[in-house]
Amino acid sequence: MSQHQLVLILDFGSQFTQLIARRLREQRVYCEVHPFDLSLAEIRRLQPIGIILSGGPQSVYSPQAPLIGEELFDLGIPTLGICYGMQLMAHLLDGVVAPSEEREYGRAEVEVVGGGGSLFAGLAGRQTVWMSHGDLIERPPAGFEVTAATGNAPLVGFENGERRLYGIQFHPEVSHTEQGSEILSNFLAACGARKDWRMSTFADEVVERIRAQVGDQRVICGISGGVDSSVLAALVGRAVGDRMTAIFVDNGLLRKDEAAQVEESLHRGLHLNVVSVDARHRFLSALEGVSDPEAKRKAVGRVFIEVFEHQAREIEGARFLAQGTLYPDVIESVSVQGPSAVIKTHHNVGGLPQRLGFELVEPLRFLFKDEVRQLGRQLGLPEELIERHPFPGPGLAVRILGAVSAERVALLGEADAIFIEELRASGWYTKTSQAFAVLLPIQSVGVMGDSRTYENVVALRSVDTSDFMTADWSPLPHDLLGRVANRIVNEVTGINRVVYDVTSKPPATIEWE
């Protein structure tokens, strides 16, 4: 990514580290997240225009505290410490950090003092911010001026203008900090950022990178019909043309008519080379009698690898496997808190690269989800595909609580299609982040006409979220919910009751399984 200026984010374990990267990208500045212990040699090689030290859960004086060498501050690169990053800067440069008598978590009022320095230039003298700390800085390092304070802490902002070192005790990356974007923008100005990161040029750059990597060899990729895999296939297809084969495995657990929609969008619409494999019977057979959610996921994953591996071997001369790994997966795998236990199975194809001797192509590995959608628009993918809500890798198998069968898949598919159709017609589909129906493992008594019924119950789920780490249930209009419920009960034989899930995450998860 040497075509762009780079801001380097060193991760000390904050739950908000990814948000810092998102906020910088929103301001058209390219950034990368790396572990806190990245070597000075590697930092010099990357040639960042600025460095941000993230927050973290530790205290700088703890024996387990993640530390860096103070030589970092002698590189002459503008550096911003956030929360733990600020305390670490103070600690290493001979300031004094100590436990606070009053911890600060949540909203706080900050007062800009001493003119505010570079970070607060042009901003309000008093502003609401988001705090999350149990320590405070009692004395700044020599040469640093105090730029902000709260009632509980006389030092929540400082800077050394000559060395271009800056620190703030609060989190500018979270939405609760009212002028957080402006503070980050002021730091970027101190870095001399050109703000030249644009998706319009990214596609061309990645296409050239793919061509350089694969040469004249063949590439295969797996597509699910979701946004990530569809953008991946379109991007690789643009790079290598008919030397890319996209393998679409119909597992019988897709949304209604989804298999046909995938073929229409990618094969006929974008003229990509798509091989469809009808494996519905194999997947449903593997799920027969399986009710445990984790057992379902493992069964689906095992059969998928078997089917994909068989089909991949049929493609002569394929040396490369393209995967839709996204940047959050990459960040989690190198986190200061250790590699994530599992990268979602629908973002990769298990151990296939090693088993088949493939080399990996991961052109989306530096992008966030919203950036993938932007890239999809640049590549000409249809809007209905780009805005499609997330869908679990095991498909409807984990939206059918209890046993999975072809009949129950069809039942849920019809109900889910009605819900999505009404959301689209009302304009609510693009206002929500994820919406779907769940088939419950219970039956309820109902009355249809003059007859008693004892049939299935469906739950509707719709959530609003920016990062899928937390989510609120969507306040859908009552008339919309009533219309959906009425249509499902009347049009889907076998369902006589519809309920709406009004639980946030946490304590619940978005999916039911």
Short mmCIF file of C-alpha atoms in Angstrom, two decimals:
data_model
loop_
_atom_site.label_atom_id
_atom_site.label_comp_id
_atom_site.label_asym_id
_atom_site.label_seq_id
_atom_site.Cartn_x
_atom_site.Cartn_y
_atom_site.Cartn_z
CA MET A 1 0.00 0.00 0.00
CA SER A 2 2.97 2.30 -0.55
CA GLN A 3 0.92 4.43 -2.95
CA HIS A 4 -0.72 6.06 0.05
CA GLN A 5 0.45 7.83 3.15
CA LEU A 6 0.19 5.54 6.16
CA VAL A 7 -0.77 6.12 9.77
CA LEU A 8 0.35 3.27 12.01
CA ILE A 9 -1.83 2.17 14.94
CA LEU A 10 -0.06 0.14 17.61
CA ASP A 11 -2.56 -2.06 19.47
CA PHE A 12 -2.29 -2.35 23.26
CA GLY A 13 -5.51 -4.34 23.61
CA SER A 14 -8.27 -1.73 23.55
CA GLN A 15 -11.73 -2.89 22.55
CA PHE A 16 -11.85 0.30 20.44
CA THR A 17 -8.69 -0.23 18.38
CA GLN A 18 -10.62 -1.14 15.24
CA LEU A 19 -12.73 1.99 15.69
CA ILE A 20 -9.60 4.16 15.52
CA ALA A 21 -8.79 2.65 12.15
CA ARG A 22 -12.37 3.12 10.96
CA ARG A 23 -12.36 6.80 11.93
CA LEU A 24 -9.11 7.47 10.09
CA ARG A 25 -10.33 5.66 6.98
CA GLU A 26 -13.50 7.78 7.09
CA GLN A 27 -11.22 10.81 6.82
CA ARG A 28 -9.59 9.26 3.74
CA VAL A 29 -6.33 8.44 5.45
CA TYR A 30 -4.98 4.91 5.05
CA CYS A 31 -3.99 3.19 8.29
CA GLU A 32 -2.92 -0.21 9.52
CA VAL A 33 -3.19 -1.86 12.94
CA HIS A 34 -0.12 -3.72 14.19
CA PRO A 35 0.83 -5.32 17.54
CA PHE A 36 2.37 -2.93 20.06
CA ASP A 37 5.75 -4.68 19.86
CA LEU A 38 6.33 -3.97 16.18
CA SER A 39 10.06 -3.45 15.75
CA LEU A 40 11.59 -0.05 15.09
CA ALA A 41 13.12 -1.45 11.91
CA GLU A 42 9.68 -2.44 10.63
CA ILE A 43 8.24 0.93 11.58
CA ARG A 44 10.97 2.67 9.62
CA ARG A 45 10.32 0.38 6.66
CA LEU A 46 6.61 1.25 6.68
CA GLN A 47 7.44 4.99 6.72
CA PRO A 48 4.29 6.14 8.53
CA ILE A 49 3.40 9.82 8.60
CA GLY A 50 1.98 9.32 12.09
CA ILE A 51 1.70 6.77 14.90
CA ILE A 52 -1.22 6.21 17.28
CA LEU A 53 -0.80 4.27 20.53
CA SER A 54 -4.16 2.67 21.35
CA GLY A 55 -5.80 2.25 24.73
CA GLY A 56 -5.56 -0.97 26.69
CA PRO A 57 -6.79 -2.70 29.86
CA GLN A 58 -3.47 -2.75 31.75
CA SER A 59 -1.77 -0.26 34.07
CA VAL A 60 1.64 0.93 32.92
CA TYR A 61 3.21 -0.07 36.25
CA SER A 62 1.73 -3.61 36.14
CA PRO A 63 4.26 -6.47 35.68
CA GLN A 64 2.16 -7.67 32.70
CA ALA A 65 1.93 -4.25 31.08
CA PRO A 66 2.69 -4.19 27.33
CA LEU A 67 5.61 -1.79 26.90
CA ILE A 68 7.62 -0.26 24.08
CA GLY A 69 11.03 1.34 23.96
CA GLU A 70 11.16 5.11 24.36
CA GLU A 71 13.25 5.18 21.16
CA LEU A 72 9.92 5.24 19.34
CA PHE A 73 9.50 8.85 20.41
CA ASP A 74 12.87 9.79 18.90
CA LEU A 75 11.88 8.81 15.35
CA GLY A 76 10.57 12.30 14.64
CA ILE A 77 7.15 10.89 13.68
CA PRO A 78 4.05 12.64 15.11
CA THR A 79 2.65 10.31 17.76
CA LEU A 80 -0.70 10.35 19.55
CA GLY A 81 -1.29 8.36 22.74
CA ILE A 82 -4.90 7.49 23.56
CA CYS A 83 -5.83 6.51 27.14
CA TYR A 84 -3.28 3.76 28.00
CA GLY A 85 -1.19 5.06 25.08
CA MET A 86 -1.04 8.49 26.72
CA GLN A 87 -0.15 7.02 30.12
CA LEU A 88 2.56 4.90 28.51
CA MET A 89 4.02 7.95 26.80
CA ALA A 90 4.09 9.80 30.13
CA HIS A 91 5.56 6.79 31.95
CA LEU A 92 8.38 6.22 29.45
CA LEU A 93 9.30 9.89 29.27
CA ASP A 94 9.61 10.26 33.08
CA GLY A 95 6.18 11.61 33.86
CA VAL A 96 4.24 10.19 36.82
CA VAL A 97 1.27 7.81 36.43
CA ALA A 98 -0.68 6.60 39.47
CA PRO A 99 -3.99 4.94 40.41
CA SER A 100 -6.87 7.37 40.50
CA GLU A 101 -8.97 7.80 43.63
CA GLU A 102 -11.97 8.19 41.35
CA ARG A 103 -12.08 6.07 38.24
CA GLU A 104 -13.78 7.52 35.18
CA TYR A 105 -15.88 5.35 32.90
CA GLY A 106 -18.39 6.74 30.44
CA ARG A 107 -19.29 10.31 29.58
CA ALA A 108 -17.30 13.17 31.08
CA GLU A 109 -16.97 16.92 30.55
CA VAL A 110 -13.52 18.04 29.42
CA GLU A 111 -12.30 21.63 29.67
CA VAL A 112 -9.66 22.80 27.21
CA VAL A 113 -6.84 24.62 29.00
CA GLY A 114 -3.75 26.54 27.99
CA GLY A 115 -5.05 27.23 24.52
CA GLY A 116 -5.58 23.53 23.80
CA GLY A 117 -2.49 23.08 21.64
CA SER A 118 -2.76 21.44 18.22
CA LEU A 119 -5.33 18.76 19.05
CA PHE A 120 -8.00 21.15 20.31
CA ALA A 121 -7.34 23.98 17.85
CA GLY A 122 -10.61 25.54 16.70
CA LEU A 123 -12.75 23.34 18.95
CA ALA A 124 -15.14 24.12 21.79
CA GLY A 125 -13.59 25.06 25.12
CA ARG A 126 -15.82 22.55 26.87
CA GLN A 127 -16.93 19.25 25.34
CA THR A 128 -18.35 15.83 26.16
CA VAL A 129 -15.97 12.88 25.80
CA TRP A 130 -15.90 9.15 26.60
CA MET A 131 -13.58 8.09 29.42
CA SER A 132 -12.42 4.58 30.34
CA HIS A 133 -9.54 4.62 32.83
CA GLY A 134 -8.59 3.80 36.40
CA ASP A 135 -5.20 5.58 36.41
CA LEU A 136 -4.28 9.21 35.95
CA ILE A 137 -1.18 11.22 35.08
CA GLU A 138 -0.06 13.19 38.11
CA ARG A 139 2.83 14.94 36.39
CA PRO A 140 3.53 15.32 32.66
CA PRO A 141 7.00 14.64 31.23
CA ALA A 142 9.39 17.56 30.89
CA GLY A 143 8.59 19.73 27.89
CA PHE A 144 4.88 18.81 27.79
CA GLU A 145 2.07 21.32 28.22
CA VAL A 146 -1.33 20.43 29.70
CA THR A 147 -4.11 20.94 27.13
CA ALA A 148 -7.24 19.48 28.78
CA ALA A 149 -8.63 18.62 32.23
CA THR A 150 -11.74 17.30 33.96
CA GLY A 151 -13.13 17.82 37.45
CA ASN A 152 -11.61 14.50 38.55
CA ALA A 153 -8.33 14.70 36.67
CA PRO A 154 -6.30 17.89 36.17
CA LEU A 155 -4.46 16.32 33.22
CA VAL A 156 -6.38 14.51 30.47
CA GLY A 157 -4.57 16.08 27.55
CA PHE A 158 -0.96 17.12 26.92
CA GLU A 159 1.48 17.73 24.09
CA ASN A 160 5.07 18.51 23.26
CA GLY A 161 4.77 20.64 20.14
CA GLU A 162 8.47 20.62 19.38
CA ARG A 163 8.66 16.80 19.34
CA ARG A 164 5.11 16.47 17.93
CA LEU A 165 4.01 14.14 20.73
CA TYR A 166 0.38 14.28 21.85
CA GLY A 167 -1.77 12.50 24.42
CA ILE A 168 -5.43 12.39 25.46
CA GLN A 169 -6.92 10.37 28.32
CA PHE A 170 -10.28 9.84 26.59
CA HIS A 171 -11.35 8.00 23.42
CA PRO A 172 -11.88 10.27 20.38
CA GLU A 173 -12.80 7.26 18.20
CA VAL A 174 -16.14 6.49 19.90
CA SER A 175 -19.31 8.30 18.87
CA HIS A 176 -19.97 9.51 22.44
CA THR A 177 -16.98 11.88 22.16
CA GLU A 178 -18.71 14.81 20.50
CA GLN A 179 -15.71 16.30 18.68
CA GLY A 180 -13.65 13.13 18.41
CA SER A 181 -13.46 13.25 14.62
CA GLU A 182 -12.24 16.84 14.74
CA ILE A 183 -9.55 15.93 17.29
CA LEU A 184 -8.32 13.11 15.07
CA SER A 185 -8.44 15.47 12.09
CA ASN A 186 -6.23 17.93 13.96
CA PHE A 187 -3.75 15.14 14.63
CA LEU A 188 -3.79 14.18 10.95
CA ALA A 189 -3.09 17.81 10.08
CA ALA A 190 -0.06 17.70 12.39
CA CYS A 191 1.05 14.62 10.43
CA GLY A 192 0.72 16.45 7.11
CA ALA A 193 -1.92 13.99 5.86
CA ARG A 194 -3.00 14.52 2.24
CA LYS A 195 -6.19 12.46 2.79
CA ASP A 196 -5.67 10.60 -0.47
CA TRP A 197 -7.23 7.22 0.43
CA ARG A 198 -10.08 6.68 -2.06
CA MET A 199 -11.94 3.55 -3.06
CA SER A 200 -12.14 4.80 -6.64
CA THR A 201 -8.42 4.13 -7.06
CA PHE A 202 -8.18 1.13 -4.74
CA ALA A 203 -9.79 -1.28 -7.21
CA ASP A 204 -7.22 -0.53 -9.91
CA GLU A 205 -4.35 -0.86 -7.43
CA VAL A 206 -5.55 -4.23 -6.13
CA VAL A 207 -6.19 -5.56 -9.64
CA GLU A 208 -2.55 -4.83 -10.50
CA ARG A 209 -1.41 -6.48 -7.27
CA ILE A 210 -3.41 -9.64 -8.05
CA ARG A 211 -1.95 -9.80 -11.54
CA ALA A 212 1.56 -9.43 -10.19
CA GLN A 213 0.96 -12.21 -7.65
CA VAL A 214 -0.68 -14.84 -9.87
CA GLY A 215 1.00 -14.15 -13.22
CA ASP A 216 -0.57 -16.37 -15.89
CA GLN A 217 -1.83 -19.03 -13.43
CA ARG A 218 -5.44 -20.02 -12.70
CA VAL A 219 -7.32 -18.86 -9.59
CA ILE A 220 -10.34 -20.39 -7.87
CA CYS A 221 -12.56 -18.88 -5.21
CA GLY A 222 -15.60 -19.96 -3.25
CA ILE A 223 -18.71 -17.80 -3.38
CA SER A 224 -21.67 -17.90 -1.03
CA GLY A 225 -23.87 -15.20 -2.50
CA GLY A 226 -22.86 -12.79 0.26
CA VAL A 227 -21.28 -9.39 -0.22
CA ASP A 228 -17.68 -10.35 0.58
CA SER A 229 -17.39 -13.37 -1.69
CA SER A 230 -19.24 -11.65 -4.53
CA VAL A 231 -16.94 -8.62 -4.41
CA LEU A 232 -13.97 -10.97 -4.21
CA ALA A 233 -15.06 -12.87 -7.31
CA ALA A 234 -15.72 -9.66 -9.26
CA LEU A 235 -12.33 -8.23 -8.29
CA VAL A 236 -10.33 -11.36 -9.15
CA GLY A 237 -12.35 -11.77 -12.34
CA ARG A 238 -11.41 -8.26 -13.40
CA ALA A 239 -7.75 -9.05 -12.72
CA VAL A 240 -7.38 -12.41 -14.48
CA GLY A 241 -10.50 -12.79 -16.63
CA ASP A 242 -11.47 -16.34 -17.56
CA ARG A 243 -8.52 -17.74 -15.60
CA MET A 244 -10.67 -17.31 -12.47
CA THR A 245 -13.28 -19.95 -11.62
CA ALA A 246 -15.77 -19.20 -8.86
CA ILE A 247 -17.21 -22.29 -7.17
CA PHE A 248 -20.70 -21.86 -5.76
CA VAL A 249 -21.83 -24.69 -3.50
CA ASP A 250 -25.61 -24.90 -3.13
CA ASN A 251 -25.92 -26.47 0.31
CA GLY A 252 -29.71 -26.40 0.42
CA LEU A 253 -29.54 -24.02 3.40
CA LEU A 254 -29.72 -20.75 1.49
CA ARG A 255 -32.41 -18.11 1.50
CA LYS A 256 -35.29 -18.59 -0.90
CA ASP A 257 -34.21 -18.35 -4.57
CA GLU A 258 -30.69 -17.35 -3.52
CA ALA A 259 -28.92 -19.89 -5.72
CA ALA A 260 -30.62 -18.48 -8.83
CA GLN A 261 -29.87 -14.91 -7.73
CA VAL A 262 -26.16 -15.66 -7.34
CA GLU A 263 -25.96 -17.12 -10.83
CA GLU A 264 -27.90 -14.19 -12.28
CA SER A 265 -25.72 -11.55 -10.60
CA LEU A 266 -22.28 -13.04 -11.14
CA HIS A 267 -22.54 -15.28 -14.19
CA ARG A 268 -25.03 -13.44 -16.40
CA GLY A 269 -24.61 -9.96 -14.92
CA LEU A 270 -20.83 -9.74 -14.57
CA HIS A 271 -19.94 -12.58 -16.99
CA LEU A 272 -17.81 -14.38 -14.42
CA ASN A 273 -16.90 -18.03 -14.77
CA VAL A 274 -19.13 -19.64 -12.13
CA VAL A 275 -19.37 -23.37 -11.48
CA SER A 276 -22.46 -24.32 -9.46
CA VAL A 277 -22.48 -27.53 -7.42
CA ASP A 278 -25.81 -28.93 -6.25
CA ALA A 279 -24.93 -30.55 -2.93
CA ARG A 280 -28.23 -30.06 -1.15
CA HIS A 281 -28.78 -33.75 -0.48
CA ARG A 282 -25.29 -34.24 1.02
CA PHE A 283 -25.65 -31.35 3.47
CA LEU A 284 -29.16 -32.26 4.58
CA SER A 285 -28.11 -35.89 5.04
CA ALA A 286 -25.19 -34.79 7.24
CA LEU A 287 -27.57 -32.70 9.36
CA GLU A 288 -30.14 -35.43 9.85
CA GLY A 289 -30.82 -35.84 13.56
CA VAL A 290 -28.37 -33.05 14.54
CA SER A 291 -29.76 -30.42 16.92
CA ASP A 292 -26.73 -28.97 18.73
CA PRO A 293 -25.71 -25.62 17.13
CA GLU A 294 -21.98 -26.32 17.22
CA ALA A 295 -22.50 -29.81 15.82
CA LYS A 296 -24.50 -28.27 12.97
CA ARG A 297 -21.69 -25.85 12.16
CA LYS A 298 -19.11 -28.63 12.16
CA ALA A 299 -21.25 -30.84 9.94
CA VAL A 300 -21.81 -28.07 7.43
CA GLY A 301 -18.14 -27.09 7.48
CA ARG A 302 -16.96 -30.68 6.98
CA VAL A 303 -19.23 -31.33 4.00
CA PHE A 304 -18.39 -27.97 2.46
CA ILE A 305 -14.67 -28.75 2.51
CA GLU A 306 -15.28 -32.18 1.02
CA VAL A 307 -17.44 -30.79 -1.81
CA PHE A 308 -15.20 -27.80 -2.48
CA GLU A 309 -12.05 -29.92 -2.47
CA HIS A 310 -13.52 -32.38 -4.97
CA GLN A 311 -14.62 -29.57 -7.30
CA ALA A 312 -11.31 -27.70 -6.96
CA ARG A 313 -9.39 -30.76 -8.09
CA GLU A 314 -11.49 -30.82 -11.25
CA ILE A 315 -10.13 -27.40 -12.27
CA GLU A 316 -6.93 -28.14 -14.08
CA GLY A 317 -3.92 -25.94 -13.43
CA ALA A 318 -5.37 -23.97 -10.47
CA ARG A 319 -2.54 -22.79 -8.21
CA PHE A 320 -4.17 -19.95 -6.30
CA LEU A 321 -7.15 -19.79 -3.95
CA ALA A 322 -8.80 -16.42 -3.39
CA GLN A 323 -10.35 -15.80 0.03
CA GLY A 324 -12.55 -12.98 1.27
CA THR A 325 -10.65 -12.37 4.51
CA LEU A 326 -11.49 -8.88 5.83
CA TYR A 327 -9.40 -6.54 7.97
CA PRO A 328 -11.23 -7.24 11.27
CA ASP A 329 -10.19 -10.90 10.89
CA VAL A 330 -6.57 -9.85 10.33
CA ILE A 331 -6.59 -7.46 13.29
CA GLU A 332 -8.05 -10.11 15.62
CA SER A 333 -5.41 -12.62 14.55
CA VAL A 334 -2.54 -10.32 15.57
CA SER A 335 -4.16 -8.71 18.62
CA VAL A 336 -2.11 -7.97 21.71
CA GLN A 337 -4.62 -10.23 23.48
CA GLY A 338 -3.61 -13.18 21.32
CA PRO A 339 -4.95 -14.74 18.14
CA SER A 340 -8.70 -15.09 17.95
CA ALA A 341 -9.85 -18.63 18.61
CA VAL A 342 -11.79 -18.97 15.37
CA ILE A 343 -11.96 -16.82 12.25
CA LYS A 344 -15.50 -17.20 10.95
CA THR A 345 -15.75 -20.21 8.71
CA HIS A 346 -17.65 -18.40 5.98
CA HIS A 347 -14.67 -16.03 5.56
CA ASN A 348 -12.35 -18.86 4.58
CA VAL A 349 -12.32 -22.45 3.42
CA GLY A 350 -10.63 -24.17 6.33
CA GLY A 351 -7.38 -25.99 5.63
CA LEU A 352 -7.86 -26.25 1.89
CA PRO A 353 -4.86 -24.10 0.89
CA GLN A 354 -2.50 -26.46 2.72
CA ARG A 355 -4.31 -29.65 1.68
CA LEU A 356 -4.36 -28.77 -2.00
CA GLY A 357 -1.08 -26.87 -2.20
CA PHE A 358 -2.74 -23.56 -3.07
CA GLU A 359 -1.21 -20.14 -2.59
CA LEU A 360 -3.61 -17.66 -1.01
CA VAL A 361 -4.88 -14.48 -2.66
CA GLU A 362 -6.56 -12.16 -0.14
CA PRO A 363 -7.25 -8.84 -1.88
CA LEU A 364 -9.81 -7.66 0.71
CA ARG A 365 -7.63 -8.23 3.77
CA PHE A 366 -7.10 -4.51 4.40
CA LEU A 367 -10.77 -3.51 4.08
CA PHE A 368 -13.62 -3.10 6.54
CA LYS A 369 -17.13 -4.27 5.68
CA ASP A 370 -18.41 -0.86 4.61
CA GLU A 371 -15.35 -0.41 2.41
CA VAL A 372 -16.06 -3.76 0.73
CA ARG A 373 -19.52 -2.44 -0.13
CA GLN A 374 -17.96 0.71 -1.61
CA LEU A 375 -15.61 -1.44 -3.65
CA GLY A 376 -18.55 -3.52 -4.88
CA ARG A 377 -20.19 -0.38 -6.23
CA GLN A 378 -16.96 0.56 -8.01
CA LEU A 379 -16.96 -2.89 -9.62
CA GLY A 380 -20.54 -2.55 -10.82
CA LEU A 381 -22.24 -5.11 -8.59
CA PRO A 382 -26.02 -4.67 -8.29
CA GLU A 383 -27.16 -2.63 -5.31
CA GLU A 384 -29.46 -5.37 -4.00
CA LEU A 385 -26.44 -7.65 -3.66
CA ILE A 386 -24.19 -4.98 -2.11
CA GLU A 387 -26.76 -4.07 0.55
CA ARG A 388 -27.60 -7.68 1.38
CA HIS A 389 -27.64 -8.36 5.10
CA PRO A 390 -25.05 -10.72 6.64
CA PHE A 391 -25.89 -14.41 6.43
CA PRO A 392 -24.28 -17.14 8.58
CA GLY A 393 -21.96 -19.64 6.91
CA PRO A 394 -24.09 -22.64 8.00
CA GLY A 395 -27.11 -20.82 6.52
CA LEU A 396 -30.62 -21.63 7.69
CA ALA A 397 -29.29 -24.61 9.65
CA VAL A 398 -28.55 -22.28 12.56
CA ARG A 399 -31.80 -20.35 12.13
CA ILE A 400 -33.78 -23.56 12.53
CA LEU A 401 -33.64 -24.37 16.24
CA GLY A 402 -33.59 -28.10 16.71
CA ALA A 403 -33.53 -30.67 13.94
CA VAL A 404 -32.98 -29.62 10.32
CA SER A 405 -34.89 -31.15 7.41
CA ALA A 406 -35.74 -30.17 3.84
CA GLU A 407 -39.31 -29.45 4.94
CA ARG A 408 -38.27 -27.16 7.78
CA VAL A 409 -35.76 -25.36 5.52
CA ALA A 410 -38.51 -24.70 2.99
CA LEU A 411 -40.88 -23.52 5.73
CA LEU A 412 -38.40 -21.05 7.15
CA GLY A 413 -37.30 -19.92 3.69
CA GLU A 414 -40.86 -18.88 2.82
CA ALA A 415 -41.36 -16.99 6.09
CA ASP A 416 -37.97 -15.27 5.84
CA ALA A 417 -38.64 -14.22 2.24
CA ILE A 418 -41.91 -12.55 3.25
CA PHE A 419 -40.18 -10.65 6.06
CA ILE A 420 -37.40 -9.41 3.76
CA GLU A 421 -39.86 -8.56 0.98
CA GLU A 422 -41.95 -6.38 3.31
CA LEU A 423 -38.85 -4.72 4.75
CA ARG A 424 -37.71 -3.80 1.23
CA ALA A 425 -41.15 -2.56 0.19
CA SER A 426 -41.41 -0.34 3.28
CA GLY A 427 -37.89 1.08 2.94
CA TRP A 428 -36.79 -0.44 6.25
CA TYR A 429 -34.37 -3.02 4.81
CA THR A 430 -31.56 -0.50 4.29
CA LYS A 431 -32.30 1.18 7.63
CA THR A 432 -31.57 -1.99 9.56
CA SER A 433 -28.28 -3.86 9.83
CA GLN A 434 -29.52 -7.45 9.83
CA ALA A 435 -32.99 -8.97 9.72
CA PHE A 436 -34.19 -12.55 9.45
CA ALA A 437 -36.69 -15.14 10.64
CA VAL A 438 -36.02 -18.02 13.04
CA LEU A 439 -38.00 -21.26 13.15
CA LEU A 440 -38.54 -22.30 16.77
CA PRO A 441 -38.63 -25.91 18.00
CA ILE A 442 -42.10 -25.49 19.49
CA GLN A 443 -45.67 -25.55 18.31
CA SER A 444 -48.59 -23.49 19.46
CA VAL A 445 -52.37 -23.77 19.35
CA GLY A 446 -54.17 -21.57 16.88
CA VAL A 447 -57.53 -21.17 15.17
CA MET A 448 -57.90 -20.89 11.41
CA GLY A 449 -61.47 -20.69 10.20
CA ASP A 450 -63.39 -22.96 12.49
CA SER A 451 -60.54 -25.40 12.94
CA ARG A 452 -58.01 -25.81 15.71
CA THR A 453 -54.36 -25.81 14.59
CA TYR A 454 -51.21 -26.93 16.34
CA GLU A 455 -48.35 -25.61 14.24
CA ASN A 456 -44.93 -23.95 14.18
CA VAL A 457 -43.85 -20.63 15.66
CA VAL A 458 -41.55 -18.18 13.86
CA ALA A 459 -39.57 -15.40 15.55
CA LEU A 460 -38.59 -12.27 13.63
CA ARG A 461 -35.25 -10.64 14.44
CA SER A 462 -34.01 -7.24 13.27
CA VAL A 463 -31.07 -5.31 14.75
CA ASP A 464 -29.28 -2.00 14.32
CA THR A 465 -25.52 -1.90 14.79
CA SER A 466 -22.39 -0.22 13.43
CA ASP A 467 -19.88 -2.93 14.28
CA PHE A 468 -21.89 -6.10 15.11
CA MET A 469 -20.08 -6.26 18.46
CA THR A 470 -23.11 -4.71 20.14
CA ALA A 471 -26.59 -4.27 18.67
CA ASP A 472 -30.02 -2.87 19.52
CA TRP A 473 -33.27 -4.38 18.31
CA SER A 474 -34.84 -2.38 15.50
CA PRO A 475 -37.95 -0.35 16.42
CA LEU A 476 -39.90 -1.53 13.36
CA PRO A 477 -43.35 0.07 12.95
CA HIS A 478 -46.21 -1.94 14.40
CA ASP A 479 -48.16 -1.87 11.17
CA LEU A 480 -45.16 -3.34 9.32
CA LEU A 481 -44.79 -6.15 11.88
CA GLY A 482 -48.51 -6.79 11.72
CA ARG A 483 -48.43 -7.01 7.94
CA VAL A 484 -45.49 -9.44 8.01
CA ALA A 485 -47.13 -11.66 10.64
CA ASN A 486 -50.44 -11.67 8.78
CA ARG A 487 -48.80 -12.68 5.50
CA ILE A 488 -46.68 -15.43 7.06
CA VAL A 489 -49.62 -17.04 8.87
CA ASN A 490 -51.85 -16.83 5.81
CA GLU A 491 -49.33 -17.75 3.12
CA VAL A 492 -47.03 -20.28 4.79
CA THR A 493 -48.81 -23.51 5.60
CA GLY A 494 -47.48 -24.91 8.86
CA ILE A 495 -46.94 -21.65 10.77
CA ASN A 496 -49.68 -20.20 12.96
CA ARG A 497 -47.82 -17.78 15.25
CA VAL A 498 -45.23 -15.01 14.76
CA VAL A 499 -43.30 -13.25 17.54
CA TYR A 500 -40.76 -10.38 17.48
CA ASP A 501 -37.42 -10.51 19.33
CA VAL A 502 -36.80 -7.31 21.33
CA THR A 503 -33.51 -8.33 22.98
CA SER A 504 -30.31 -6.34 22.48
CA LYS A 505 -26.75 -7.66 22.21
CA PRO A 506 -25.62 -8.10 24.92
CA PRO A 507 -27.14 -9.95 26.70
CA ALA A 508 -28.37 -11.88 23.64
CA THR A 509 -26.44 -12.59 20.46
CA ILE A 510 -27.72 -11.46 17.07
CA GLU A 511 -28.22 -15.00 15.77
CA TRP A 512 -30.20 -17.40 17.95
CA GLU A 513 -27.66 -20.20 17.48
#
